[in-house]
């Protein structure tokens, strides 16, 4: 369990921000709940009427250890673990924020997309709190949380280009305003983090695979093994990682008795290939984003894979070449967290967008439903586009 260090408390009872002489109107206090994958997270966030944001508390319980023996997230186990932790975490984030439940103005919870058992756990808790405290409920799209996350720590003006690279998603979005997102590109198969995790699993590097593979790659030669660069140079800005993952698996199978050096070389070559395609696809999206705009241009990278130093370095060079300012939320807000869900809830509350208590959990919920409808990133089923 970890606690974000950015606690700057608003003294609800005294009615002013601690450390400030002038009393200000009470900001809205929002409880955020996140449970869509393998992190149970809660946070309390304050939003003043002028839009100033403070994270009063942010608590995360990771399920890494529980899923490690399986080499991946097991949905049923994840849902059970969320259920076991969630009420303790909610109590902790309220206590850490130094407020009472009755001080809360709204509760925001991830309502999708994600693993349905986990999403239901968090959303039902939020409904119970909204009902018992008689406060509004905001059902948040997890991707909207990521899209707005840079605004937790800096006043990122709209529009900006966002690359979300995590275990569940790889998308390039133009973030035009609250609720106004244009998907410029997304993966047609695996997410980048998923490709990292599966490749690491093949080499038995440990779980979660991304950080383990990055560590192994440090001793490797990235030119040692030739791997494909799917979609590189294509006019669209979509991604594909399945072929790259399969090529890495084949290359590994070709080693009769793989040595540590073989693993390091394959890791480095794989990481270089992922970096190459991410930078190429992002460069394409930057051209699309710039179209009809005068600048300045901002590029934000979020999601667990953004922690990878090789990928980050590639994106930094790209931003310099393309005239974009690079923003990366600190890693506590880059990976799954509830502060970003509380922020999305606070922004929606400020414009009166609240949800009824019968709102449903949605395992599939594209952020840009318009482009998903016409150009689904990963196919459509009876219930509409998957993403
Ligand atoms: O955003 P996140 O915490 O959770 C979601 O998937 O929503 O991202 C986790 C993903 C995992 O696939 C993990 O392996 C990957 O991010 N990851 C990394 C690194 N750190 C985390 N991938 C590559 N390099 C890393 N250093
Ligand atoms: Zn996420």
JSON list of C-alpha atoms and ligand atoms in Angstrom, two decimals, residues 34 36-37 113 142-143 146 164 166-169 303-304 334-337 340, ligand 2:
[
{"chain": "A", "resi": 34, "resn": "UNK", "atom": "CA", "xyz": [-10.58, 2.84, -9.02]},
{"chain": "A", "resi": 36, "resn": "UNK", "atom": "CA", "xyz": [-10.87, -1.74, -13.07]},
{"chain": "A", "resi": 37, "resn": "UNK", "atom": "CA", "xyz": [-7.75, -3.93, -13.22]},
{"chain": "A", "resi": 113, "resn": "UNK", "atom": "CA", "xyz": [-13.81, -0.13, -19.31]},
{"chain": "A", "resi": 142, "resn": "UNK", "atom": "CA", "xyz": [-11.22, 5.00, -16.72]},
{"chain": "A", "resi": 143, "resn": "UNK", "atom": "CA", "xyz": [-9.66, 6.30, -19.95]},
{"chain": "A", "resi": 146, "resn": "UNK", "atom": "CA", "xyz": [-5.89, 8.85, -17.73]},
{"chain": "A", "resi": 164, "resn": "UNK", "atom": "CA", "xyz": [-1.82, 6.31, -23.23]},
{"chain": "A", "resi": 166, "resn": "UNK", "atom": "CA", "xyz": [-0.52, 0.69, -20.37]},
{"chain": "A", "resi": 167, "resn": "UNK", "atom": "CA", "xyz": [-1.17, -3.02, -19.91]},
{"chain": "A", "resi": 168, "resn": "UNK", "atom": "CA", "xyz": [-4.74, -2.62, -21.14]},
{"chain": "A", "resi": 169, "resn": "UNK", "atom": "CA", "xyz": [-4.56, 0.27, -23.61]},
{"chain": "A", "resi": 303, "resn": "UNK", "atom": "CA", "xyz": [0.18, 4.72, -18.46]},
{"chain": "A", "resi": 304, "resn": "UNK", "atom": "CA", "xyz": [2.52, 2.15, -16.91]},
{"chain": "A", "resi": 334, "resn": "UNK", "atom": "CA", "xyz": [0.77, 7.74, -14.58]},
{"chain": "A", "resi": 335, "resn": "UNK", "atom": "CA", "xyz": [-0.21, 4.21, -13.58]},
{"chain": "A", "resi": 336, "resn": "UNK", "atom": "CA", "xyz": [-3.71, 3.32, -12.36]},
{"chain": "A", "resi": 337, "resn": "UNK", "atom": "CA", "xyz": [-4.76, 5.52, -9.45]},
{"chain": "A", "resi": 340, "resn": "UNK", "atom": "CA", "xyz": [-7.36, 10.79, -11.74]},
{"chain": "B", "resi": 2, "resn": "LIG", "atom": "ZN1", "xyz": [-5.25, 2.36, -16.71]}
]
